[in-house]
Short mmCIF file of C-alpha atoms and ligand atoms in Angstrom, two decimals:
data_model
loop_
_atom_site.label_atom_id
_atom_site.label_comp_id
_atom_site.label_asym_id
_atom_site.label_seq_id
_atom_site.Cartn_x
_atom_site.Cartn_y
_atom_site.Cartn_z
CA MET I 1 92.56 105.36 110.11
CA LYS I 2 91.58 106.91 107.01
CA ILE I 3 88.57 109.09 106.85
CA GLU I 4 87.10 109.88 103.35
CA VAL I 5 84.28 112.14 102.34
CA SER I 6 82.16 110.94 99.41
CA THR I 7 79.09 112.50 97.46
CA LYS I 8 78.21 109.21 96.01
CA THR I 9 74.58 107.96 96.94
CA LEU I 10 74.46 105.27 99.41
CA ASP I 11 73.61 102.53 96.75
CA ARG I 12 76.92 103.34 95.22
CA GLN I 13 79.20 103.29 98.37
CA PRO I 14 81.20 100.23 98.48
CA GLY I 15 82.53 98.93 101.92
CA ASP I 16 82.15 96.09 104.31
CA VAL I 17 79.50 97.88 106.39
CA LEU I 18 76.79 100.56 105.60
CA THR I 19 75.50 102.33 108.81
CA LEU I 20 72.08 103.43 108.98
CA PRO I 21 71.36 105.95 111.76
CA VAL I 22 67.77 105.45 112.96
CA ALA I 23 65.97 107.74 115.24
CA GLU I 24 63.56 106.80 118.09
CA GLY I 25 59.75 107.12 117.62
CA GLY I 26 58.64 104.19 115.47
CA ARG I 27 59.13 106.02 112.15
CA LEU I 28 61.91 106.37 109.54
CA PRO I 29 64.00 109.46 110.30
CA SER I 30 63.81 112.39 108.00
CA TRP I 31 67.00 111.60 106.28
CA ALA I 32 65.85 108.11 105.19
CA GLY I 33 64.57 109.64 101.87
CA ARG I 34 68.13 109.39 100.78
CA TRP I 35 68.51 105.69 101.61
CA PRO I 36 68.25 103.11 98.82
CA SER I 37 64.81 101.40 98.98
CA ALA I 38 66.25 98.23 100.06
CA ALA I 39 67.50 99.88 103.21
CA ARG I 40 64.07 101.38 103.89
CA LYS I 41 62.43 98.05 103.35
CA LEU I 42 64.78 96.49 105.90
CA VAL I 43 64.33 99.16 108.63
CA GLU I 44 60.64 100.05 108.40
CA PRO I 45 59.09 96.55 109.62
CA LEU I 46 61.80 96.50 112.34
CA LEU I 47 60.60 99.86 113.71
CA LYS I 48 56.98 98.92 113.44
CA SER I 49 57.50 95.63 115.41
CA LYS I 50 59.72 97.54 117.79
CA ASP I 51 62.52 95.01 117.27
CA PHE I 52 64.70 98.10 116.85
CA THR I 53 63.58 101.33 118.60
CA GLY I 54 66.39 103.74 117.69
CA LYS I 55 67.39 104.57 121.17
CA LEU I 56 70.64 106.18 121.48
CA ASN I 57 73.66 103.79 120.76
CA GLU I 58 71.49 100.78 120.15
CA LEU I 59 73.08 98.58 117.42
CA ALA I 60 71.91 95.78 115.21
CA ALA I 61 73.71 94.09 112.43
CA PHE I 62 72.17 92.47 109.35
CA PRO I 63 73.61 90.82 106.24
CA ALA I 64 73.13 93.41 103.52
CA PRO I 65 69.94 92.93 101.44
CA GLY I 66 70.49 92.64 97.61
CA GLY I 67 71.30 95.70 95.49
CA LEU I 68 73.61 97.19 98.12
CA PRO I 69 77.57 97.12 97.49
CA VAL I 70 78.27 96.22 101.00
CA SER I 71 78.12 92.98 102.92
CA TRP I 72 76.65 94.24 106.18
CA VAL I 73 74.17 96.90 107.33
CA TYR I 74 74.33 98.28 110.92
CA LEU I 75 71.28 100.09 112.30
CA VAL I 76 72.42 102.46 115.01
CA GLY I 77 70.15 104.38 117.14
CA VAL I 78 70.61 108.04 117.59
CA GLY I 79 67.71 108.77 120.01
CA LYS I 80 65.10 111.23 119.31
CA GLU I 81 65.62 113.05 115.88
CA ARG I 82 65.00 116.58 117.52
CA GLU I 83 67.62 115.75 120.32
CA LEU I 84 70.31 114.89 117.85
CA THR I 85 73.48 116.81 118.94
CA PRO I 86 77.09 116.83 117.76
CA ASP I 87 78.06 114.75 120.79
CA ARG I 88 75.44 112.11 119.84
CA LEU I 89 76.84 111.90 116.44
CA ARG I 90 80.22 111.41 118.00
CA GLN I 91 78.89 108.68 120.18
CA VAL I 92 76.83 106.93 117.47
CA ILE I 93 79.72 106.62 114.89
CA ALA I 94 81.87 105.21 117.64
CA VAL I 95 79.46 102.51 118.41
CA ALA I 96 79.29 101.52 114.76
CA ALA I 97 83.07 101.77 114.29
CA ARG I 98 83.84 99.81 117.46
CA ARG I 99 81.48 97.00 116.24
CA ALA I 100 82.86 97.07 112.88
CA GLN I 101 86.51 96.75 114.09
CA ALA I 102 85.42 93.90 116.57
CA GLN I 103 83.97 91.99 113.60
CA ARG I 104 87.26 92.71 111.75
CA ARG I 105 85.52 94.67 109.11
CA LYS I 106 87.95 97.05 107.14
CA ALA I 107 85.65 99.79 105.69
CA LEU I 108 82.61 101.46 107.14
CA VAL I 109 80.18 103.87 105.38
CA PHE I 110 78.45 106.43 107.53
CA PRO I 111 75.96 109.02 106.16
CA VAL I 112 76.40 112.50 107.51
CA VAL I 113 72.99 113.23 109.18
CA GLY I 114 71.89 116.16 111.31
CA VAL I 115 73.20 118.88 108.97
CA SER I 116 69.91 119.51 107.37
CA ALA I 117 67.74 117.83 109.90
CA ARG I 118 69.28 119.52 112.96
CA GLU I 119 71.18 122.49 111.60
CA ILE I 120 74.57 121.07 112.84
CA PRO I 121 77.17 122.93 110.76
CA ALA I 122 78.74 120.69 108.10
CA GLU I 123 82.20 121.26 109.45
CA THR I 124 81.15 120.42 113.05
CA ALA I 125 79.55 117.31 111.67
CA GLY I 126 82.71 116.25 109.88
CA GLN I 127 84.78 116.87 112.95
CA VAL I 128 82.78 114.99 115.49
CA LEU I 129 82.20 112.09 113.19
CA ALA I 130 86.06 111.74 112.61
CA GLU I 131 86.57 112.09 116.27
CA GLY I 132 83.96 109.36 117.22
CA ALA I 133 85.36 107.03 114.60
CA VAL I 134 89.03 107.45 115.60
CA LEU I 135 88.29 107.53 119.41
CA GLY I 136 85.59 104.51 119.29
CA THR I 137 88.32 102.36 117.70
CA TYR I 138 91.11 103.23 120.01
CA ARG I 139 92.75 100.34 121.65
CA PHE I 140 95.88 99.99 123.98
CA THR I 141 97.52 96.80 122.90
CA LEU I 142 101.14 97.50 123.46
CA TYR I 143 101.56 94.64 126.00
CA LYS I 144 99.17 92.21 124.46
CA THR I 145 100.32 89.18 122.46
CA LEU I 146 97.70 89.29 119.62
CA LYS I 147 97.21 86.73 116.78
CA PRO I 148 97.38 88.36 113.28
CA GLU I 149 93.61 88.46 112.85
CA GLU I 150 93.15 90.11 116.27
CA GLN I 151 95.47 92.85 115.11
CA LYS I 152 93.15 93.88 112.46
CA ARG I 153 91.96 97.50 112.74
CA LEU I 154 89.11 99.34 110.95
CA GLU I 155 91.03 101.00 108.12
CA LYS I 156 88.56 103.27 106.48
CA VAL I 157 85.52 105.21 107.25
CA THR I 158 83.63 106.90 104.46
CA LEU I 159 81.41 109.92 105.38
CA ALA I 160 78.68 110.05 102.84
CA VAL I 161 77.28 113.40 102.16
CA GLY I 162 73.99 114.12 100.51
CA ARG I 163 73.09 116.91 98.25
CA GLY I 164 72.90 120.48 99.70
CA ILE I 165 75.70 119.71 102.29
CA SER I 166 79.18 121.06 101.64
CA SER I 167 81.49 118.19 101.22
CA ALA I 168 84.50 120.58 101.56
CA ALA I 169 83.26 121.73 104.86
CA VAL I 170 82.76 118.17 106.13
CA ALA I 171 86.17 117.19 104.85
CA THR I 172 87.79 120.16 106.69
CA GLY I 173 85.96 119.14 109.93
CA ALA I 174 86.99 115.46 109.34
CA LYS I 175 90.62 116.40 108.99
CA ASN I 176 90.74 118.54 112.16
CA GLY I 177 88.75 115.95 113.96
CA THR I 178 91.17 113.17 113.10
CA LEU I 179 94.06 115.28 114.19
CA ILE I 180 92.42 116.13 117.47
CA ALA I 181 91.37 112.47 118.12
CA ASP I 182 94.90 111.26 117.47
CA ALA I 183 96.17 113.75 120.03
CA VAL I 184 93.50 112.33 122.45
CA GLY I 185 95.01 108.85 121.49
CA PHE I 186 98.53 110.03 122.43
CA SER I 187 97.19 111.14 125.72
CA ARG I 188 95.42 107.98 126.34
CA ASP I 189 98.43 105.95 125.45
CA LEU I 190 100.41 107.81 128.11
CA ILE I 191 97.77 107.27 130.79
CA ASN I 192 97.36 103.60 129.96
CA LEU I 193 101.02 102.89 130.24
CA PRO I 194 101.74 101.06 133.38
CA ALA I 195 103.83 103.05 136.06
CA ASN I 196 106.91 100.91 135.56
CA HIS I 197 107.04 102.06 131.91
CA LYS I 198 106.50 105.72 132.54
CA TYR I 199 108.97 106.83 135.31
CA PRO I 200 109.12 110.64 135.40
CA GLU I 201 112.32 110.78 133.06
CA ASP I 202 110.88 108.17 130.66
CA ILE I 203 107.49 109.94 130.13
CA ALA I 204 109.13 113.20 129.80
CA ALA I 205 111.27 111.71 127.05
CA ARG I 206 108.12 110.39 125.30
CA VAL I 207 106.52 113.78 125.56
CA GLN I 208 109.64 115.21 124.13
CA LYS I 209 110.03 112.77 121.32
CA ASN I 210 106.35 113.36 120.42
CA ALA I 211 106.83 117.07 120.41
CA ARG I 212 109.83 116.76 118.07
CA LYS I 213 107.71 115.18 115.43
CA ASN I 214 106.13 118.70 114.85
CA THR I 215 108.13 120.78 112.61
CA GLY I 216 107.74 124.12 110.70
CA ALA I 217 104.76 126.05 111.60
CA SER I 218 103.67 123.20 113.98
CA LYS I 219 106.84 123.33 115.96
CA ILE I 220 106.68 122.69 119.73
CA SER I 221 109.65 123.40 121.86
CA CYS I 222 110.15 121.13 124.88
CA ARG I 223 112.51 121.55 127.77
CA ILE I 224 113.00 118.88 130.47
CA ILE I 225 114.19 120.36 133.75
CA LYS I 226 115.91 117.55 135.63
CA LYS I 227 116.47 116.98 139.31
CA ALA I 228 119.70 118.93 139.63
CA GLU I 229 118.03 122.00 138.11
CA LEU I 230 114.82 121.63 139.99
CA THR I 231 117.06 121.87 143.14
CA ARG I 232 119.06 124.81 141.94
CA LEU I 233 115.64 126.53 141.14
CA GLY I 234 114.21 125.63 144.41
CA LEU I 235 111.23 123.69 143.06
CA ASN I 236 111.22 122.02 146.51
CA ALA I 237 107.51 120.82 146.56
CA ILE I 238 108.04 118.74 143.48
CA LEU I 239 111.28 117.40 144.80
CA ALA I 240 109.62 116.54 148.14
CA VAL I 241 106.94 114.58 146.56
CA GLY I 242 109.41 112.58 144.43
CA GLN I 243 112.05 111.99 147.10
CA GLY I 244 110.68 108.55 148.09
CA SER I 245 111.16 107.17 144.69
CA VAL I 246 114.53 106.14 143.12
CA HIS I 247 113.14 107.57 139.91
CA PRO I 248 113.66 111.39 140.27
CA PRO I 249 110.97 113.95 139.30
CA VAL I 250 111.42 116.16 136.28
CA LEU I 251 109.41 119.22 134.92
CA VAL I 252 108.45 119.37 131.39
CA ALA I 253 108.10 122.72 129.66
CA LEU I 254 106.30 122.82 126.37
CA GLU I 255 105.77 125.93 124.14
CA TYR I 256 104.00 126.48 120.84
CA LYS I 257 103.98 129.88 119.11
CA GLY I 258 101.23 129.97 116.44
CA PRO I 259 101.39 132.33 113.54
CA GLY I 260 101.53 135.91 114.70
CA ALA I 261 101.03 134.93 118.21
CA GLY I 262 104.59 134.50 119.39
CA SER I 263 105.02 137.88 121.24
CA LYS I 264 101.57 137.65 122.93
CA PRO I 265 101.32 136.65 126.56
CA PRO I 266 100.76 132.76 126.50
CA LEU I 267 97.66 130.71 127.52
CA VAL I 268 99.29 128.28 130.16
CA PHE I 269 98.23 124.72 130.62
CA VAL I 270 99.49 123.13 133.86
CA GLY I 271 98.99 119.37 134.34
CA LYS I 272 99.35 117.14 137.30
CA GLY I 273 101.87 114.31 136.30
CA ILE I 274 102.06 111.83 139.18
CA THR I 275 103.10 108.69 137.24
CA PHE I 276 102.05 106.60 140.34
CA ASP I 277 100.28 107.72 143.60
CA SER I 278 100.57 105.11 146.26
CA GLY I 279 99.87 107.92 148.83
CA GLY I 280 103.39 107.67 150.00
CA ILE I 281 103.81 107.32 153.84
CA SER I 282 100.01 108.17 154.13
CA ILE I 283 99.51 105.07 152.12
CA LYS I 284 96.35 104.33 150.22
CA PRO I 285 94.35 101.14 150.71
CA SER I 286 95.38 98.49 148.27
CA GLY I 287 92.04 97.98 146.44
CA ASN I 288 92.21 99.56 143.01
CA MET I 289 95.69 101.14 143.79
CA ASP I 290 96.69 99.93 140.33
CA GLN I 291 94.56 102.64 138.83
CA MET I 292 96.78 105.33 140.37
CA LYS I 293 98.87 105.12 137.28
CA TYR I 294 96.19 107.57 135.69
CA ASP I 295 97.33 110.12 138.25
CA MET I 296 99.32 111.87 135.40
CA SER I 297 96.12 112.33 133.25
CA GLY I 298 96.24 116.18 133.64
CA GLY I 299 99.78 116.20 132.28
CA ALA I 300 98.84 113.86 129.57
CA ALA I 301 95.83 116.23 128.61
CA ALA I 302 98.18 119.43 128.54
CA ALA I 303 100.75 117.46 126.30
CA GLY I 304 97.97 116.11 124.16
CA ALA I 305 96.27 119.37 123.63
CA ILE I 306 99.47 121.12 122.69
CA GLN I 307 100.02 118.51 120.05
CA ALA I 308 96.60 119.06 118.63
CA ILE I 309 96.80 122.92 118.79
CA ALA I 310 100.19 122.78 116.99
CA GLY I 311 98.85 120.33 114.51
CA LEU I 312 95.95 122.68 113.71
CA LYS I 313 98.44 125.51 113.58
CA LEU I 314 96.13 127.70 115.63
CA PRO I 315 97.15 131.46 115.96
CA VAL I 316 97.85 131.24 119.62
CA HIS I 317 100.86 131.11 121.91
CA VAL I 318 100.56 128.29 124.40
CA VAL I 319 102.76 127.05 127.19
CA GLY I 320 102.52 123.63 128.87
CA ILE I 321 104.03 122.94 132.36
CA ILE I 322 103.92 119.40 133.65
CA PRO I 323 105.57 118.23 136.79
CA PHE I 324 106.25 114.48 136.65
CA SER I 325 106.81 112.77 139.92
CA GLU I 326 106.27 109.44 141.54
CA ASN I 327 104.69 109.28 144.98
CA LEU I 328 106.05 106.20 146.89
CA PRO I 329 106.82 105.40 150.50
CA SER I 330 110.36 104.60 151.38
CA GLY I 331 113.19 105.47 153.81
CA SER I 332 113.70 108.64 151.88
CA ALA I 333 110.07 109.56 151.54
CA GLN I 334 108.55 112.71 153.06
CA ARG I 335 106.87 112.35 156.19
CA PRO I 336 103.56 113.71 157.56
CA GLY I 337 104.52 116.83 159.48
CA ASP I 338 107.47 117.77 157.21
CA ILE I 339 107.63 121.43 156.25
CA ILE I 340 108.81 122.45 152.80
CA ARG I 341 109.70 125.75 151.34
CA THR I 342 107.92 125.91 147.78
CA PHE I 343 109.35 127.74 144.87
CA SER I 344 106.95 130.70 145.68
CA GLY I 345 108.56 131.23 149.01
CA LYS I 346 105.48 130.07 150.98
CA THR I 347 106.08 127.21 153.39
CA VAL I 348 103.88 124.21 153.56
CA GLU I 349 103.18 121.72 156.38
CA VAL I 350 102.68 118.30 154.72
CA LEU I 351 99.97 116.76 156.94
CA ASN I 352 99.07 114.09 154.46
CA THR I 353 101.58 112.74 151.95
CA ASP I 354 98.59 111.50 149.80
CA ALA I 355 97.61 115.16 149.06
CA GLU I 356 100.66 115.40 146.79
CA GLY I 357 99.01 116.73 143.60
CA ARG I 358 98.58 120.18 145.04
CA LEU I 359 102.29 120.20 146.12
CA VAL I 360 103.55 119.55 142.77
CA LEU I 361 100.94 121.98 141.24
CA ALA I 362 101.98 124.63 143.68
CA ASP I 363 105.37 124.71 142.36
CA ALA I 364 104.39 124.23 138.70
CA LEU I 365 101.80 127.08 138.94
CA SER I 366 104.26 129.45 140.48
CA PHE I 367 106.91 128.48 138.01
CA ALA I 368 104.41 128.99 135.15
CA ARG I 369 103.94 132.68 136.32
CA ARG I 370 107.33 133.29 134.92
CA SER I 371 106.09 133.08 131.41
CA LYS I 372 103.83 135.96 132.21
CA PRO I 373 100.65 134.14 131.33
CA ALA I 374 97.45 135.75 129.91
CA ALA I 375 95.63 133.07 131.82
CA MET I 376 96.57 129.72 133.32
CA ILE I 377 94.34 126.52 133.60
CA ASP I 378 95.37 123.47 135.30
CA LEU I 379 94.04 120.01 135.04
CA ALA I 380 94.53 117.44 137.88
CA THR I 381 93.21 114.08 139.10
CA LEU I 382 93.36 115.94 142.51
CA THR I 383 90.59 114.57 144.84
CA GLY I 384 88.59 111.50 145.43
CA ALA I 385 86.04 113.90 146.81
CA CYS I 386 85.43 115.16 143.26
CA VAL I 387 84.47 111.59 142.13
CA VAL I 388 82.03 111.43 144.91
CA ALA I 389 80.50 114.90 144.11
CA LEU I 390 80.24 114.64 140.17
CA GLY I 391 80.98 110.99 139.34
CA LYS I 392 82.21 110.42 135.65
CA HIS I 393 80.07 112.95 133.79
CA ALA I 394 81.78 116.26 134.70
CA CYS I 395 84.84 117.55 136.15
CA ALA I 396 84.84 120.24 138.81
CA LEU I 397 85.77 123.82 137.74
CA LEU I 398 87.00 126.32 140.25
CA THR I 399 88.30 129.82 139.43
CA ASN I 400 89.47 133.16 140.54
CA HIS I 401 88.16 134.78 137.26
CA ASP I 402 84.65 134.64 135.84
CA GLY I 403 85.49 135.92 132.43
CA PHE I 404 88.15 133.14 131.91
CA ALA I 405 85.94 130.60 133.36
CA ARG I 406 83.14 131.55 130.84
CA GLN I 407 85.49 130.80 128.04
CA VAL I 408 86.47 127.38 129.52
CA LYS I 409 82.65 126.62 129.97
CA GLU I 410 81.91 127.46 126.40
CA ALA I 411 84.69 125.10 125.22
CA ALA I 412 83.35 122.48 127.46
CA ALA I 413 79.91 122.67 126.04
CA ARG I 414 81.27 122.57 122.54
CA THR I 415 83.28 119.49 123.18
CA HIS I 416 80.92 117.75 125.70
CA GLU I 417 83.76 117.47 128.08
CA ARG I 418 81.65 118.94 130.83
CA VAL I 419 82.62 121.09 133.70
CA TRP I 420 80.63 122.00 136.94
CA GLU I 421 81.57 125.02 138.86
CA LEU I 422 82.14 124.77 142.68
CA PRO I 423 82.59 127.93 144.85
CA LEU I 424 86.05 129.26 146.01
CA TRP I 425 84.69 131.44 148.77
CA PRO I 426 87.40 133.03 150.99
CA GLU I 427 85.98 131.30 154.09
CA TYR I 428 87.33 127.94 152.69
CA SER I 429 90.85 129.41 152.76
CA GLU I 430 90.90 129.43 156.50
CA GLN I 431 91.30 125.64 156.43
CA VAL I 432 94.57 125.40 154.80
CA LYS I 433 96.31 127.78 157.19
CA SER I 434 99.05 126.10 159.24
CA GLY I 435 100.42 126.54 162.76
CA PRO I 436 104.05 126.10 162.17
CA ALA I 437 104.07 126.96 158.51
CA ASP I 438 102.17 129.37 156.16
CA LEU I 439 99.90 126.63 154.75
CA LYS I 440 98.93 123.02 155.24
CA ASN I 441 98.08 120.63 152.54
CA ILE I 442 94.92 119.32 153.91
CA GLY I 443 91.69 120.73 155.49
CA ASP I 444 89.72 119.41 158.34
CA ASP I 445 86.10 120.17 157.54
CA GLY I 446 84.88 118.46 154.36
CA ALA I 447 84.64 120.02 150.92
CA GLY I 448 87.71 118.10 149.73
CA THR I 449 87.69 119.38 146.17
CA ILE I 450 87.31 123.05 147.06
CA ILE I 451 90.12 122.58 149.71
CA GLY I 452 92.42 121.34 146.98
CA ALA I 453 91.50 124.31 144.98
CA VAL I 454 91.91 126.96 147.65
CA PHE I 455 95.35 125.48 148.26
CA LEU I 456 96.29 126.02 144.69
CA LYS I 457 94.81 129.55 144.63
CA GLU I 458 97.64 130.56 147.05
CA PHE I 459 100.07 129.94 144.24
CA VAL I 460 98.43 131.73 141.30
CA GLY I 461 98.66 135.40 142.46
CA ASN I 462 96.71 137.70 140.23
CA ILE I 463 96.78 135.60 137.13
CA PRO I 464 93.23 134.65 135.71
CA TRP I 465 93.20 130.99 136.63
CA VAL I 466 90.90 127.94 136.27
CA HIS I 467 91.44 124.74 138.02
CA LEU I 468 89.82 121.51 136.78
CA ASP I 469 89.63 118.50 138.97
CA ILE I 470 89.40 115.52 136.51
CA ALA I 471 89.63 112.79 139.11
CA GLY I 472 86.33 111.27 137.86
CA THR I 473 86.42 112.06 134.21
CA ALA I 474 90.05 110.97 133.45
CA TRP I 475 89.36 107.28 133.65
CA ALA I 476 86.58 104.96 132.27
CA ASP I 477 85.70 101.75 134.06
CA LYS I 478 84.17 100.38 130.90
CA ASP I 479 84.05 100.83 127.17
CA GLN I 480 81.33 103.30 126.42
CA ALA I 481 80.60 105.08 123.05
CA TYR I 482 83.82 106.82 122.19
CA LEU I 483 85.50 106.13 125.53
CA SER I 484 87.43 102.89 126.04
CA LYS I 485 88.16 101.40 129.40
CA GLY I 486 91.14 103.10 130.92
CA GLY I 487 92.49 106.61 130.39
CA THR I 488 89.98 108.83 128.61
CA GLY I 489 92.22 111.74 127.56
CA PHE I 490 89.79 114.05 129.16
CA GLY I 491 90.70 117.63 128.65
CA VAL I 492 92.59 117.39 125.21
CA ARG I 493 89.56 118.30 123.25
CA LEU I 494 88.49 120.92 125.70
CA LEU I 495 91.92 122.69 125.78
CA THR I 496 92.02 122.49 122.13
CA ALA I 497 88.66 124.23 121.73
CA LEU I 498 89.57 126.76 124.33
CA ALA I 499 92.72 127.76 122.39
CA ALA I 500 90.77 127.67 119.07
CA ASP I 501 88.30 130.31 120.39
CA TRP I 502 90.67 132.10 122.79
CA LYS I 503 89.89 135.82 123.32
CA PRO I 504 92.38 137.86 125.35
CA LEU I 505 90.81 138.75 128.64
CA PRO I 506 90.10 142.50 129.17
CA SER I 507 92.87 143.49 131.69
CA THR I 508 90.24 145.64 133.53
CA VAL I 509 88.39 142.55 134.89
CA LYS I 510 89.46 141.82 138.47
CA VAL I 511 90.64 138.64 139.89
CA SER I 512 88.80 137.68 143.03
N1 BES X 601 95.21 111.14 143.09
C1 BES X 601 94.56 111.35 144.29
C2 BES X 601 93.16 111.68 144.01
C3 BES X 601 92.27 110.71 143.34
C4 BES X 601 91.47 109.81 144.12
C5 BES X 601 92.19 110.60 141.88
C6 BES X 601 90.77 108.88 143.40
C7 BES X 601 91.40 109.68 141.23
C8 BES X 601 90.77 108.85 142.03
C9 BES X 601 95.08 112.41 145.10
O1 BES X 601 96.45 112.56 145.21
C10 BES X 601 94.69 112.13 146.64
O2 BES X 601 95.09 111.05 147.08
N2 BES X 601 93.95 112.98 147.28
C11 BES X 601 93.49 112.80 148.50
C12 BES X 601 93.47 114.12 149.28
C13 BES X 601 93.33 113.99 150.74
C14 BES X 601 94.49 113.30 151.39
C15 BES X 601 93.17 115.28 151.30
C16 BES X 601 92.04 112.20 148.52
O3 BES X 601 91.33 112.64 147.56
O4 BES X 601 91.73 111.31 149.32
ZN1 ZN X 602 97.40 111.38 146.53
ZN1 ZN X 603 97.34 111.98 143.40
#
């Protein structure tokens, strides 16, 4: 999609649809002073009669009144004007763009609001509006036979900027926002692929192919470690999880060295990449098991974020480590009770083969330490308990380092990919001690999300580390503002923001 920035007044903006953002409260919003009088005349009586209230994401479509160079006008509610935030802008433009696309319109005009009224920086406004427009019109249609008219996409969004707002800043934001949203789209595509089209080696090849598109200052190197090498290296936990499948596991290592940052210790992203989680021999109930193709969402987020970071040419050194594996039951699958010697040397008693994410991540995290990270963050659809605790509006954050966690929380606040911290107190670690082995992969006294994290903590050593359990946020059950049913790409925007504002941690801060 093309995003344009224009300084023409709204009565001179051609397009199929003109969007009028309307605030709650029965009165025209402060920015309506810039509307053509035909627009004010249309909206005022609707607000008075409460036929349109302006509540967030409400939408009504009207044939354009005379005097406007568009065919349609969409009123879209932004909620209370003083509560307008960048994320609400992202949502509102997504709602308008999605509707425009559904009605097969080609061009949408959207005035940049909130910059003067709510002091949102012009560049931020441009970025979130571009993100909302691109993400709101995202569709996964690879396997759908569509008639030509059903294939029509919204082609152009014009961000109309009024006097006193820097159109250059809006344009810079829009360019970055488009790039980031495209990376989210790449991540969503991987998640939405069915498990029979993304076996570990296949998805790794897709990630590599995508990485190779980046050249010059945006170059991403991508190494695929196949089964023979995993065996040679002793990444036995990844191998154990994958041994029930005829499609062998692989480990993908991505690296981007931004300008001037190549020799600095990297920020490492580790992502769970289970291409299908049946539970293995500890098999899951069949209801909704199809959704377990999204068990590689952490890996998709890591790959998508590195694409965005490289595209933005951020001056950071980033490494991505993604173990891809398929968790299936078969005659060769691992059994409950099996003991594996992980890459770290620690042994693990596998008491539940459905707690496989922490096994692949154990090896991935200890392997990642070879790159001498400044900090490591892992993203994983790790526990059903996380969905119970936080639902779909936040992922769980657990950490051994408050200073690093603070940077992650700030990135989360900026991107509205929200995180909520759970404790990692040492008492919990008792639950993962095993009789016959060093560790066991499940606990026995609740706190499922914390237990997953304390298990991982055993493999990060003294590296500042954050774990994000994205089991709830990685998948949307329905279309909703800028999310569409299916994979959300959660984490791409957060990781990109983290890298954009990354400040090396003072080495004096102790890891708990
Ligand atoms: N991939 C699942 C977690 C999950 C569940 C993600 C629901 C998204 C939605 C993970 O591998 C798993 O099965 N975890 C188990 C752990 C348990 C056996 C300790 C769980 O949460 O039940
Ligand atoms: Zn599982
Ligand atoms: Zn899983």
